[in-house]
Amino acid sequence: MEVSAKFCTSDKETLNEVQNTTIPTPSEKKQLLVVDDEYGPRQSLRMLLKEHYEVHMAEGASEAMALLKEHPIGLVVSDIRMPKVTGVELLKQIKEYNSEIEVIIMTGYGELETAMKAVEYGANSYIEKPFDTKHMLDCVNAAYDKHETEHNRRLMEDLALEASRFETLGRFVSGTMHDLGTPLTILSS
């Protein structure tokens, strides 16, 4: 079945702009970041997660923050013990940059005080190395689901706020139009 349509010049230009716009599709992979100063753990996580996620990798906090600013990353999996900036300090920087990004902290040293700090700063999970692959996948999937849910909730709040603003503006314009359309009466004394 062939469908034909007539467009004016501006409609054709608008259609071309829409057709040339890149819109993310649900089939595109979700993006996450693995931060670890050791090559082996970074690579093992990349191999584990690459089937379902686009995995970015960083050796430290400064590289991680640069990648977060370049890519729409929703989840960070970070080692806790790294030179210069620890995983907990990185967690704090990430949450200050964008509180919607979920963070999973990994450690080879299970310390209660560090785990409590990580939770205090908003870590989604605290996983000890060596990790069970199924447990890691479950934690990553749950954290990313939480990220998407929170992101969608905030988008809906923003849309509701905009709708409320338009409703208020509409009432104002409607009232003004009514007032302008009502004949003025001059009262004489």
Short mmCIF file of C-alpha atoms in Angstrom, two decimals:
data_model
loop_
_atom_site.label_atom_id
_atom_site.label_comp_id
_atom_site.label_asym_id
_atom_site.label_seq_id
_atom_site.Cartn_x
_atom_site.Cartn_y
_atom_site.Cartn_z
CA MET A 1 0.00 0.00 0.00
CA GLU A 2 1.49 3.31 -1.06
CA VAL A 3 0.79 6.45 0.89
CA SER A 4 1.38 9.83 -0.63
CA ALA A 5 1.38 13.15 1.14
CA LYS A 6 1.82 16.72 0.11
CA PHE A 7 4.11 18.86 2.22
CA CYS A 8 4.85 22.52 2.03
CA THR A 9 8.53 23.48 1.90
CA SER A 10 8.82 24.07 5.65
CA ASP A 11 7.13 20.71 6.35
CA LYS A 12 9.67 18.95 4.11
CA GLU A 13 12.52 20.69 5.92
CA THR A 14 11.07 19.72 9.28
CA LEU A 15 10.59 16.13 8.10
CA ASN A 16 14.21 15.99 6.92
CA GLU A 17 15.40 17.33 10.28
CA VAL A 18 13.36 14.70 12.12
CA GLN A 19 14.61 11.92 9.85
CA ASN A 20 18.22 13.01 10.37
CA THR A 21 17.89 13.22 14.14
CA THR A 22 19.46 10.37 16.07
CA ILE A 23 17.06 9.11 18.69
CA PRO A 24 18.23 6.40 21.07
CA THR A 25 16.27 3.20 20.66
CA PRO A 26 15.50 0.64 23.34
CA SER A 27 17.72 -1.84 21.51
CA GLU A 28 20.83 0.26 22.16
CA LYS A 29 22.96 -0.98 25.00
CA LYS A 30 22.83 0.72 28.36
CA GLN A 31 26.09 2.35 29.34
CA LEU A 32 28.08 1.69 32.47
CA LEU A 33 31.54 2.51 33.74
CA VAL A 34 34.02 0.21 35.46
CA VAL A 35 36.66 1.98 37.56
CA ASP A 36 39.60 -0.02 38.89
CA ASP A 37 43.31 0.72 38.99
CA GLU A 38 44.04 -2.94 38.19
CA TYR A 39 43.76 -4.14 34.59
CA GLY A 40 42.58 -7.70 35.39
CA PRO A 41 39.43 -6.84 37.34
CA ARG A 42 38.49 -4.16 34.78
CA GLN A 43 38.78 -6.64 31.94
CA SER A 44 36.92 -9.42 33.76
CA LEU A 45 34.00 -7.07 34.44
CA ARG A 46 34.05 -5.87 30.83
CA MET A 47 33.90 -9.48 29.60
CA LEU A 48 31.07 -10.29 32.02
CA LEU A 49 28.96 -7.24 31.18
CA LYS A 50 29.68 -6.48 27.51
CA GLU A 51 26.88 -8.69 26.18
CA HIS A 52 24.19 -6.48 27.73
CA TYR A 53 25.95 -3.18 28.38
CA GLU A 54 28.28 -0.78 26.67
CA VAL A 55 31.19 -0.90 29.10
CA HIS A 56 33.49 2.09 29.53
CA MET A 57 36.64 1.64 31.61
CA ALA A 58 38.76 3.98 33.71
CA GLU A 59 41.87 3.49 35.86
CA GLY A 60 41.06 6.26 38.32
CA ALA A 61 38.72 9.02 39.45
CA SER A 62 39.78 11.79 37.06
CA GLU A 63 39.40 9.54 34.00
CA ALA A 64 36.06 8.28 35.38
CA MET A 65 34.67 11.79 35.85
CA ALA A 66 35.75 12.75 32.32
CA LEU A 67 33.93 9.70 30.90
CA LEU A 68 30.79 10.52 32.91
CA LYS A 69 30.73 13.95 31.29
CA GLU A 70 31.14 12.47 27.79
CA HIS A 71 28.67 9.56 27.91
CA PRO A 72 25.14 8.94 29.25
CA ILE A 73 26.35 6.48 31.89
CA GLY A 74 23.75 5.29 34.39
CA LEU A 75 25.87 2.99 36.55
CA VAL A 76 29.43 2.97 37.87
CA VAL A 77 31.12 -0.13 39.29
CA SER A 78 34.18 1.02 41.22
CA ASP A 79 36.94 -0.55 43.26
CA ILE A 80 37.29 1.00 46.67
CA ARG A 81 41.10 0.96 47.03
CA MET A 82 42.76 3.00 44.34
CA PRO A 83 45.72 5.38 44.45
CA LYS A 84 45.07 9.13 44.83
CA VAL A 85 41.25 9.02 45.09
CA THR A 86 39.46 6.14 46.81
CA GLY A 87 36.26 4.56 45.56
CA VAL A 88 34.30 6.21 48.38
CA GLU A 89 35.68 9.64 47.43
CA LEU A 90 34.81 8.92 43.78
CA LEU A 91 31.31 7.88 44.87
CA LYS A 92 30.89 11.24 46.59
CA GLN A 93 32.11 13.11 43.46
CA ILE A 94 29.74 11.14 41.23
CA LYS A 95 26.72 11.83 43.44
CA GLU A 96 27.60 15.54 43.54
CA TYR A 97 27.88 15.55 39.74
CA ASN A 98 24.65 13.58 39.12
CA SER A 99 22.69 11.99 41.94
CA GLU A 100 20.79 9.73 39.49
CA ILE A 101 23.92 7.70 38.64
CA GLU A 102 23.99 4.46 40.61
CA VAL A 103 27.29 3.25 42.06
CA ILE A 104 28.35 -0.24 43.07
CA ILE A 105 31.46 -0.42 45.24
CA MET A 106 33.77 -3.47 45.07
CA THR A 107 36.40 -4.33 47.62
CA GLY A 108 38.89 -7.05 48.32
CA TYR A 109 38.91 -5.96 51.95
CA GLY A 110 35.57 -6.20 53.72
CA GLU A 111 35.69 -3.33 56.22
CA LEU A 112 32.50 -2.40 58.04
CA GLU A 113 33.45 1.28 58.43
CA THR A 114 34.14 1.67 54.71
CA ALA A 115 30.90 -0.10 53.79
CA MET A 116 28.97 2.24 56.09
CA LYS A 117 30.61 5.30 54.48
CA ALA A 118 29.75 3.98 51.01
CA VAL A 119 26.10 3.50 51.99
CA GLU A 120 26.04 6.93 53.63
CA TYR A 121 27.19 8.54 50.37
CA GLY A 122 24.60 6.66 48.32
CA ALA A 123 26.22 3.43 47.10
CA ASN A 124 23.71 1.03 45.61
CA SER A 125 25.66 -2.11 46.59
CA TYR A 126 28.86 -3.14 48.30
CA ILE A 127 30.40 -6.29 46.80
CA GLU A 128 33.45 -8.20 48.03
CA LYS A 129 36.07 -9.49 45.59
CA PRO A 130 36.40 -12.08 44.29
CA PHE A 131 32.74 -11.79 43.34
CA ASP A 132 30.27 -14.40 42.18
CA THR A 133 29.39 -13.60 38.54
CA LYS A 134 25.68 -14.28 38.98
CA HIS A 135 25.56 -12.07 42.07
CA MET A 136 27.43 -9.30 40.22
CA LEU A 137 25.05 -9.51 37.24
CA ASP A 138 22.04 -9.41 39.56
CA CYS A 139 23.42 -6.35 41.37
CA VAL A 140 24.27 -4.56 38.10
CA ASN A 141 20.84 -5.28 36.59
CA ALA A 142 19.02 -4.18 39.76
CA ALA A 143 21.11 -1.01 40.03
CA TYR A 144 20.50 -0.10 36.38
CA ASP A 145 16.77 -0.74 36.78
CA LYS A 146 16.78 1.59 39.79
CA HIS A 147 18.63 4.23 37.74
CA GLU A 148 16.10 4.04 34.92
CA THR A 149 13.14 4.13 37.29
CA GLU A 150 14.51 7.20 39.08
CA HIS A 151 15.38 8.90 35.78
CA ASN A 152 11.88 8.28 34.39
CA ARG A 153 10.28 9.50 37.63
CA ARG A 154 12.21 12.77 37.41
CA LEU A 155 11.25 13.19 33.76
CA MET A 156 7.58 12.73 34.67
CA GLU A 157 7.91 15.29 37.48
CA ASP A 158 9.45 17.77 35.03
CA LEU A 159 6.66 17.15 32.52
CA ALA A 160 4.01 17.60 35.22
CA LEU A 161 5.64 20.89 36.27
CA GLU A 162 5.67 22.12 32.65
CA ALA A 163 2.02 21.10 32.21
CA SER A 164 1.15 23.03 35.34
CA ARG A 165 2.98 26.10 34.02
CA PHE A 166 1.11 25.89 30.72
CA GLU A 167 -2.21 25.49 32.52
CA THR A 168 -1.51 28.62 34.60
CA LEU A 169 -0.47 30.54 31.49
CA GLY A 170 -3.61 29.34 29.70
CA ARG A 171 -5.82 30.57 32.52
CA PHE A 172 -4.09 33.95 32.47
CA VAL A 173 -4.42 34.31 28.69
CA SER A 174 -8.04 33.15 28.79
CA GLY A 175 -8.87 35.66 31.51
CA THR A 176 -7.11 38.46 29.66
CA MET A 177 -8.91 37.60 26.41
CA HIS A 178 -12.23 37.57 28.28
CA ASP A 179 -11.48 40.95 29.84
CA LEU A 180 -10.49 42.40 26.46
CA GLY A 181 -13.67 41.09 24.87
CA THR A 182 -15.97 42.47 27.54
CA PRO A 183 -17.28 45.96 26.72
CA LEU A 184 -16.16 48.61 29.15
CA THR A 185 -18.85 50.47 30.99
CA ILE A 186 -18.29 54.02 32.06
CA LEU A 187 -20.10 54.95 35.20
CA SER A 188 -21.13 58.53 35.48
CA SER A 189 -21.85 60.12 38.77
#
